[in-house]
XYZ file of C-alpha atoms in Angstrom:
586
model
C -16.399 71.130 -4.285
C -14.133 73.792 -2.733
C -17.236 75.770 -1.733
C -18.790 72.728 0.013
C -15.559 72.060 1.929
C -15.307 75.699 3.009
C -18.888 75.536 4.281
C -18.132 72.363 6.329
C -15.012 73.881 7.842
C -16.923 77.043 8.677
C -19.504 75.049 10.636
C -16.737 73.221 12.499
C -14.953 76.459 13.450
C -18.161 77.858 14.846
C -18.252 75.018 17.381
C -16.905 75.682 20.919
C -13.120 75.424 21.154
C -12.358 76.511 17.554
C -11.054 80.022 17.077
C -8.637 79.510 14.202
C -9.222 78.262 10.668
C -8.452 74.691 9.651
C -5.936 74.048 6.868
C -7.950 73.671 3.632
C -7.909 70.291 1.883
C -6.229 71.589 -1.259
C -3.287 73.294 0.538
C -0.681 71.104 2.250
C 0.486 72.337 5.637
C 4.075 73.524 6.050
C 6.520 70.753 7.079
C 6.188 70.012 10.817
C 3.458 72.572 11.438
C 0.404 71.629 13.518
C -2.428 72.773 11.188
C -4.371 75.358 13.186
C -3.841 73.313 16.397
C -6.616 70.990 15.199
C -5.330 67.673 16.725
C -4.920 69.174 20.173
C -8.269 70.947 20.065
C -10.047 67.849 18.753
C -8.853 65.763 21.706
C -10.451 68.257 24.106
C -13.946 67.903 22.652
C -16.665 66.059 24.562
C -19.722 66.674 22.382
C -20.207 63.720 19.967
C -21.351 65.988 17.108
C -18.311 68.203 17.486
C -16.137 65.108 17.643
C -17.653 63.863 14.366
C -16.956 67.176 12.658
C -13.397 67.282 14.004
C -12.822 63.745 12.782
C -13.934 64.702 9.282
C -11.618 67.704 9.333
C -8.672 65.592 10.479
C -9.259 63.116 7.649
C -9.324 66.034 5.181
C -5.841 67.251 6.091
C -3.060 66.800 3.542
C 0.688 66.852 4.202
C 3.848 67.414 2.224
C 5.313 64.051 3.338
C 4.154 60.825 4.967
C 6.808 61.480 7.597
C 5.564 65.003 8.398
C 5.457 65.309 12.245
C 2.132 67.109 11.919
C 0.692 63.988 10.298
C 1.827 61.970 13.339
C -0.264 64.178 15.649
C -3.200 64.178 13.259
C -3.289 60.372 13.003
C -3.105 60.091 16.787
C -6.023 62.487 17.262
C -8.025 60.758 14.521
C -7.584 57.346 16.163
C -8.574 58.644 19.593
C -11.718 60.275 18.212
C -12.665 57.115 16.312
C -12.354 55.114 19.506
C -14.443 57.630 21.500
C -17.124 57.509 18.823
C -17.402 53.719 19.146
C -15.400 52.766 16.053
C -12.662 50.555 17.518
C -11.849 48.888 14.214
C -11.328 52.264 12.499
C -9.262 53.431 15.452
C -7.065 50.330 15.269
C -6.548 50.801 11.527
C -5.485 54.411 12.081
C -3.108 53.447 14.870
C -1.617 50.777 12.570
C -0.898 53.554 10.026
C 0.724 55.614 12.770
C 2.776 52.609 13.913
C 4.035 51.843 10.415
C 5.198 55.426 9.893
C 6.528 56.053 13.433
C 7.212 52.663 15.136
C 8.679 54.360 18.219
C 6.271 57.231 18.506
C 5.395 58.105 22.130
C 1.849 58.736 20.903
C 1.454 54.972 20.312
C 1.129 54.422 24.068
C -2.499 55.574 23.858
C -3.147 53.103 21.064
C -1.677 49.893 22.442
C -4.883 48.955 24.240
C -6.958 49.687 21.129
C -4.562 47.688 18.958
C -4.637 44.875 21.502
C -8.429 44.783 21.355
C -8.281 44.539 17.570
C -5.715 41.698 17.873
C -8.083 39.853 20.207
C -10.842 40.028 17.609
C -8.403 38.476 15.109
C -7.591 35.724 17.643
C -3.977 36.959 17.764
C -3.629 36.548 21.499
C 0.163 36.635 21.633
C 0.214 40.005 19.841
C -2.546 41.296 22.105
C -0.692 40.183 25.238
C 2.546 41.838 24.107
C 0.786 45.123 23.403
C -1.100 45.076 26.702
C 1.982 44.325 28.765
C 3.839 47.089 26.924
C 1.060 49.570 27.656
C 0.786 48.536 31.326
C 4.525 49.026 31.721
C 4.008 52.711 30.802
C 2.148 55.526 32.514
C -1.517 55.024 31.611
C -4.475 57.021 32.891
C -6.528 55.164 35.512
C -9.421 54.252 33.221
C -7.133 53.143 30.402
C -5.064 51.036 32.801
C -8.171 49.303 34.133
C -9.335 48.617 30.576
C -5.930 47.166 29.681
C -5.899 44.940 32.768
C -9.357 43.541 32.052
C -8.452 42.891 28.429
C -5.237 41.135 29.522
C -7.284 38.898 31.818
C -9.478 37.971 28.867
C -6.432 37.263 26.679
C -4.920 34.945 29.308
C -8.201 33.061 29.675
C -8.541 32.699 25.900
C -4.948 31.455 25.739
C -5.840 28.797 28.345
C -3.518 30.334 30.924
C -5.990 31.571 33.567
C -3.547 30.814 36.382
C -1.315 33.660 35.130
C -4.242 36.044 35.448
C -4.248 35.841 39.236
C -1.302 38.241 39.529
C -3.091 40.732 37.249
C -6.280 40.362 39.265
C -4.517 41.062 42.564
C -3.135 44.346 41.178
C -6.343 45.447 39.463
C -6.833 49.204 39.387
C -10.010 50.181 41.320
C -12.976 51.413 39.303
C -14.240 54.948 39.581
C -17.525 55.589 41.375
C -19.765 55.400 38.307
C -17.867 52.738 36.331
C -18.352 48.989 36.052
C -16.145 46.192 34.726
C -16.487 45.217 31.087
C -18.451 42.096 30.186
C -15.390 40.220 28.979
C -13.283 41.475 31.855
C -15.736 40.296 34.495
C -16.193 36.938 32.734
C -12.415 36.523 32.697
C -12.207 37.374 36.426
C -14.651 34.574 37.237
C -12.651 32.058 35.197
C -9.342 33.161 36.764
C -10.751 32.855 40.282
C -12.244 29.452 39.473
C -8.921 28.262 38.112
C -7.306 29.468 41.348
C -9.976 27.512 43.319
C -10.965 30.654 45.245
C -14.582 29.655 45.751
C -15.718 32.659 47.774
C -14.318 35.307 45.414
C -15.398 33.336 42.331
C -18.961 33.078 43.635
C -19.117 36.841 44.219
C -17.717 37.651 40.779
C -20.147 35.222 39.143
C -23.107 36.836 40.878
C -21.848 40.277 39.819
C -21.633 39.092 36.216
C -25.203 37.820 36.107
C -26.416 40.974 37.872
C -24.615 43.409 35.551
C -24.922 41.374 32.333
C -28.010 39.156 32.513
C -28.026 36.941 29.445
C -24.474 38.068 28.609
C -22.649 36.350 25.734
C -20.183 34.703 28.097
C -22.669 33.608 30.715
C -22.344 29.952 29.747
C -18.548 30.129 30.061
C -18.869 31.730 33.474
C -21.250 29.019 34.699
C -19.122 26.217 33.221
C -16.087 27.566 35.070
C -18.123 27.591 38.277
C -19.382 24.049 37.643
C -15.841 22.803 37.082
C -14.698 24.496 40.294
C -17.537 22.946 42.296
C -16.721 19.523 40.872
C -13.015 19.923 41.623
C -13.837 20.882 45.229
C -16.047 17.809 45.651
C -19.410 19.567 45.546
C -20.939 17.282 42.910
C -24.506 18.458 43.593
C -23.698 22.149 43.000
C -21.714 21.216 39.914
C -24.575 19.144 38.501
C -27.150 21.871 39.147
C -24.985 24.454 37.376
C -24.419 22.103 34.462
C -28.148 21.566 34.115
C -28.633 25.341 34.156
C -26.152 25.729 31.289
C -27.968 23.038 29.285
C -31.361 24.675 29.838
C -30.314 28.296 29.295
C -27.797 27.751 26.470
C -28.924 24.515 24.776
C -27.178 25.227 21.433
C -23.876 26.452 22.807
C -20.594 24.576 22.861
C -20.712 24.845 26.638
C -24.022 22.966 26.641
C -22.355 20.006 24.926
C -19.585 20.141 27.486
C -22.169 20.389 30.240
C -24.035 17.348 28.913
C -20.829 15.363 28.846
C -19.818 16.503 32.337
C -23.272 15.807 33.764
C -23.401 12.383 32.109
C -19.982 11.627 33.559
C -21.078 12.669 37.063
C -24.101 10.416 36.813
C -22.326 7.383 35.356
C -19.490 7.595 37.887
C -21.985 7.566 40.749
C -20.682 10.805 42.268
C -24.199 12.028 43.065
C -26.356 10.511 45.817
C -29.119 8.316 44.315
C -31.889 10.629 45.521
C -30.165 13.643 43.917
C -29.322 11.785 40.688
C -33.007 11.004 40.168
C -33.671 14.729 39.600
C -31.395 14.940 36.553
C -31.746 13.639 32.993
C -30.362 10.140 32.486
C -26.974 9.730 30.785
C -28.700 8.069 27.825
C -30.992 11.063 27.367
C -28.057 13.442 27.551
C -26.168 11.473 24.924
C -29.261 11.219 22.754
C -29.504 15.004 22.764
C -25.912 15.177 21.615
C -26.606 13.107 18.537
C -29.569 15.099 17.195
C -27.586 16.760 14.444
C -27.022 16.113 10.770
C -23.719 14.601 9.783
C -20.829 16.973 9.054
C -22.494 19.880 10.856
C -20.793 21.599 13.769
C -23.323 20.236 16.306
C -22.655 16.718 15.001
C -18.909 17.190 15.345
C -19.315 18.494 18.869
C -21.627 15.606 19.722
C -19.053 13.166 18.449
C -16.401 14.844 20.575
C -18.631 14.332 23.627
C -19.050 10.635 22.805
C -15.320 10.399 22.257
C -14.537 11.851 25.671
C -17.155 9.638 27.302
C -15.657 6.544 25.647
C -12.260 7.645 26.913
C -13.657 7.964 30.415
C -15.010 4.407 30.167
C -11.623 3.140 28.893
C -13.397 1.847 25.776
C -10.208 2.166 23.771
C -11.285 0.372 20.612
C -14.405 2.574 20.511
C -12.211 5.668 20.971
C -10.132 4.762 17.911
C -13.272 4.104 15.838
C -14.808 7.431 16.926
C -11.596 9.267 16.085
C -11.715 7.853 12.554
C -15.353 8.971 12.254
C -14.543 12.443 13.582
C -11.675 12.885 11.165
C -13.942 11.813 8.343
C -16.174 14.746 9.246
C -13.235 17.165 9.039
C -13.514 18.261 12.645
C -11.434 21.213 13.823
C -10.182 19.836 17.160
C -7.409 17.843 15.528
C -4.926 18.188 18.386
C -7.426 17.077 21.049
C -8.514 14.114 18.930
C -4.906 13.108 18.284
C -4.190 13.158 22.032
C -7.219 10.999 22.806
C -6.277 8.532 20.079
C -2.684 8.353 21.307
C -3.922 7.595 24.823
C -6.169 4.825 23.463
C -3.362 3.303 21.401
C -1.037 3.196 24.412
C -3.724 1.573 26.539
C -4.504 -1.057 23.873
C -0.809 -1.832 23.438
C -0.451 -2.322 27.176
C -3.422 -4.684 27.197
C -1.894 -6.708 24.355
C 1.384 -7.002 26.252
C -0.200 -7.893 29.585
C -2.480 -10.502 28.018
C 0.317 -11.998 25.903
C -1.538 -11.260 22.661
C 0.784 -9.047 20.592
C -1.026 -10.115 17.427
C -4.038 -8.068 18.562
C -1.995 -4.940 17.859
C -1.413 -5.787 14.190
C -4.414 -3.715 13.109
C -2.747 -0.610 14.548
C 0.658 -1.164 12.983
C 0.916 2.182 11.192
C 2.891 5.385 11.635
C 0.552 7.388 13.900
C -0.107 4.495 16.269
C 3.541 3.450 16.551
C 4.522 7.075 17.189
C 1.952 7.220 20.015
C 3.580 4.345 21.914
C 6.174 4.776 24.627
C 9.721 3.613 23.792
C 9.336 0.677 26.184
C 6.071 -0.403 24.536
C 7.723 -0.353 21.115
C 10.595 -2.458 22.472
C 8.319 -4.990 24.173
C 6.100 -5.369 21.111
C 9.126 -5.978 18.875
C 10.328 -8.645 21.324
C 6.916 -10.329 21.428
C 6.548 -10.259 17.642
C 10.010 -11.774 17.146
C 9.577 -14.358 19.904
C 6.262 -15.421 18.443
C 7.725 -16.012 14.992
C 6.278 -12.810 13.497
C 9.316 -11.140 11.912
C 7.324 -9.019 9.436
C 5.463 -7.049 12.182
C 8.724 -6.672 14.091
C 10.367 -5.326 10.947
C 7.445 -2.939 10.320
C 7.561 -1.687 13.926
C 11.266 -0.933 13.577
C 10.753 0.958 10.317
C 8.003 3.118 11.877
C 9.893 3.841 15.116
C 12.097 6.912 15.685
C 15.561 6.466 14.105
C 17.274 6.749 17.478
C 15.487 3.625 18.764
C 16.034 1.367 15.777
C 19.413 0.002 16.890
C 17.983 -1.195 20.209
C 14.892 -2.616 18.506
C 17.001 -4.462 15.919
C 19.146 -6.066 18.632
C 16.020 -7.074 20.576
C 14.415 -8.649 17.495
C 17.578 -10.580 16.627
C 17.852 -11.886 20.194
C 14.265 -13.139 20.186
C 13.894 -14.550 16.649
C 14.000 -18.364 16.565
C 17.250 -19.556 14.971
C 17.300 -21.291 11.620
C 13.929 -19.998 10.389
C 12.693 -16.757 8.847
C 16.176 -16.236 7.458
C 15.088 -13.847 4.712
C 13.227 -11.604 7.168
C 16.115 -11.849 9.631
C 18.458 -10.668 6.895
C 16.291 -7.624 6.218
C 16.146 -6.775 9.920
C 19.890 -7.251 10.232
C 20.781 -4.887 7.389
C 24.110 -4.698 5.562
C 26.309 -4.149 8.641
C 26.675 -6.018 11.925
C 27.923 -4.408 15.101
C 27.278 -6.867 17.930
C 27.874 -10.580 18.712
C 24.153 -11.294 18.361
C 24.069 -9.663 14.915
C 27.196 -11.630 13.880
C 25.458 -14.852 14.971
C 22.390 -14.062 12.871
C 24.557 -13.159 9.892
C 26.464 -16.452 10.319
C 23.219 -18.445 10.336
C 22.037 -16.745 7.146
C 25.350 -17.347 5.353
C 25.470 -20.997 6.391
C 21.904 -21.507 5.179
C 23.067 -20.224 1.808
C 26.231 -22.400 1.995
C 28.418 -19.333 1.625
C 31.328 -20.975 3.431
C 33.960 -18.343 2.648
C 31.954 -15.451 4.147
C 30.827 -17.549 7.104
C 34.257 -18.183 8.644
C 35.028 -14.583 9.776
C 31.741 -14.415 11.703
C 32.365 -17.590 13.754
C 34.704 -16.043 16.350
C 32.627 -12.836 16.526
C 29.250 -14.558 17.020
C 27.588 -14.577 20.439
C 28.733 -17.660 22.420
C 26.207 -20.375 23.119
C 24.608 -23.483 21.730
C 23.469 -21.625 18.590
C 27.050 -20.635 17.734
C 28.253 -24.210 18.324
C 25.530 -25.471 15.978
C 26.845 -23.037 13.356
C 30.432 -24.255 13.890
C 29.321 -27.869 13.415
C 27.395 -26.855 10.278
C 30.482 -25.081 8.933
C 32.775 -28.031 9.706
C 30.330 -30.318 7.930
C 30.861 -28.559 4.588
C 32.187 -30.632 1.664
C 35.828 -31.639 2.028
C 38.307 -29.566 0.076
C 41.405 -31.442 1.363
C 42.447 -34.548 3.310
C 40.250 -35.684 6.245
C 43.139 -35.073 8.629
C 43.025 -31.366 7.805
C 39.348 -31.223 8.669
C 40.019 -33.035 11.968
C 42.768 -30.565 12.813
C 40.462 -27.638 11.978
C 37.673 -29.061 14.132
C 40.011 -29.638 17.068
C 41.194 -26.043 16.719
C 37.627 -24.716 16.940
C 36.958 -26.969 19.945
C 40.066 -25.792 21.730
C 39.161 -22.111 21.217
C 35.440 -22.432 22.015
C 34.444 -20.312 25.039
C 31.285 -22.366 25.610
C 31.084 -24.763 28.556
C 29.035 -27.831 29.453
C 26.054 -28.737 27.333
C 26.529 -25.688 25.093
C 29.717 -27.172 23.580
C 28.471 -30.777 23.548
C 27.563 -30.886 19.850
C 31.051 -29.740 18.776
C 32.785 -32.173 21.166
C 30.773 -35.101 19.723
C 31.524 -33.916 16.179
C 35.293 -33.884 16.865
C 35.036 -37.238 18.624
C 33.339 -38.666 15.525
C 36.176 -37.379 13.341
C 38.736 -38.961 15.671
C 36.860 -42.251 15.559
C 36.864 -42.156 11.770
C 40.598 -41.586 11.880
C 41.050 -44.617 14.187
C 41.943 -42.557 17.269
C 39.691 -44.595 19.579
C 41.253 -43.399 22.795
C 41.085 -39.739 21.737
C 37.477 -40.143 20.615
C 36.526 -41.869 23.895
C 37.983 -38.930 25.808
C 35.605 -36.530 24.071
C 32.372 -38.531 24.103
C 30.523 -37.356 27.260
C 29.322 -39.957 29.772
C 26.230 -37.870 30.517
C 24.704 -36.170 27.514
C 21.465 -34.614 26.306
C 18.578 -36.998 25.547
C 18.730 -36.511 21.792
C 22.414 -37.482 21.743
C 22.328 -40.420 24.202
C 21.700 -43.227 21.715
C 24.483 -42.129 19.350
C 26.989 -41.416 22.127
C 26.270 -44.799 23.772
C 26.902 -46.551 20.426
C 30.153 -44.670 19.795
C 31.456 -45.066 23.364
C 30.779 -48.799 23.168
C 32.560 -48.929 19.804
C 35.617 -47.151 21.162
C 35.706 -49.314 24.300
C 35.370 -52.461 22.224
C 38.209 -51.412 19.952
C 40.317 -50.759 23.035
C 39.561 -54.273 24.368
C 37.231 -53.156 27.158
C 34.282 -55.354 26.195
C 32.583 -55.375 29.580
C 32.613 -51.592 29.730
C 31.364 -51.513 26.140
C 28.423 -53.770 27.017
C 27.570 -51.554 29.982
C 27.589 -48.507 27.732
C 25.116 -50.192 25.399
C 22.882 -51.323 28.271
C 22.664 -47.729 29.535
C 20.800 -46.821 26.352
C 18.888 -50.073 25.863
C 15.433 -48.522 25.984
C 16.203 -45.542 23.773
C 15.143 -45.179 20.141
C 17.719 -44.295 17.526
C 20.510 -46.421 16.071
C 18.879 -49.481 17.632
C 19.929 -51.899 14.889
C 23.532 -50.704 15.072
C 23.596 -51.079 18.855
C 22.135 -54.590 18.681
C 24.670 -55.659 16.048
C 27.530 -54.292 18.173
C 26.160 -56.111 21.237
C 26.227 -59.428 19.344
C 29.799 -58.746 18.232
C 30.842 -58.082 21.839
C 29.362 -61.421 22.983
C 31.315 -63.463 20.430
């Protein structure tokens, strides 16, 4: 083995540029010593065969320590040779070893571009961008700087940030006389210029790409960028022709699916003149081509994405949601895009339900993802419509699925809109254990009164929201079974009436209730003072009877008869009114 190694080293030393022996494999070099100047000499070689032999010799070196400075130079030279020999992955691996051992080594500057290229292949665009910007901030040779700039353009395009590439493009280092831009670099330049809407420069770069790299791997991307630019600038005919070219030249590519969708959209939106549109495939044919794939294959998933986008463009929101479910069933990879399209469809459907006054049509979408897709105002309006329409369960479900910060507002809205006296169990669940507003106190009071929990009801009466509903609760509370003399109940009722903030018709029911208690106690004049002359239709018959009774007891028979005649045609208490009328005539 030692003899074979000696023979190999002898051949290497006979090559031009080698005058001193290389450190043998079995003998470690002294600490910090550059073994025979091999790294420096190896970097000066231009002949590929000599470079291969130097690379083998560098790999054969052994060192006393992993931190030996000589090893730092050897790894640097090894990585550079591997890159020159067309082994970028090996070069990146060697530079990674150098970086781990010497993170701040100045020799890493030569490797940042190589490491960035390796990061691009791993789809680690943030790492690649950091390395490229670090290398460009240093003092790079002209060719290396140009390579780094082109790779940075590609990284920005891949990261969907082509607009940031314009600054790089404006400061691009000129090429030497016999050099040409890389395939990826030139493709990225076209996409950056198209994103910047620089039609003239983009057209020139696109022509250069197809001239230098006919049939290049990124030709479809270049043409799609051009088609999008033409469409954005209003040149629908140029855009359509380019799209058709992508479909014909790259029929199986992802760009072809995008081109079919874009071309179908141009045709269905009527953006092409009729005579020009006749020269292109029909939208139906384009869509039919998109569906010629077996289920769960990548072409099928891409075809479904095209149909999904087309349905979105047509505002076919129910179809969008159905297609999203189908796509997810296939396990498609564009989860974020699909989620955005579904969220847009859910918001549009919710708005339709609200505008058409059909909140029940949204019940099929009452689940976490859909509710989260809505705007805060849509959630609020749907809760109001559910509650107003006597649908407390959907309102309750909407609240539970909404963000915690919105639930207080939604609860108050539901309690305001729920019809009083019904759905008490659901109202109690919506209300929760604590109340914090007059409306919530009113709802709690209604629930307690329905359960005849008189003791817990009383504290909520003064805190409940004023209005006819609160007065109805007060009357219900005062109508509880007597637990003392009738005079005490009359005094309590008069106290509630005196403290009631309600005015007019809102307090009418309580005033009549107190008047009735006064009449029972024989206080005819006091009762007459409370019975309203003008009252709501449902109370008119009773109030007319009781006013006539009070007037009769006070000796005002004519006024009593007039009170009865005012309600002569009304139903309710008719027999009692007729009997009183006969008594007044006698």
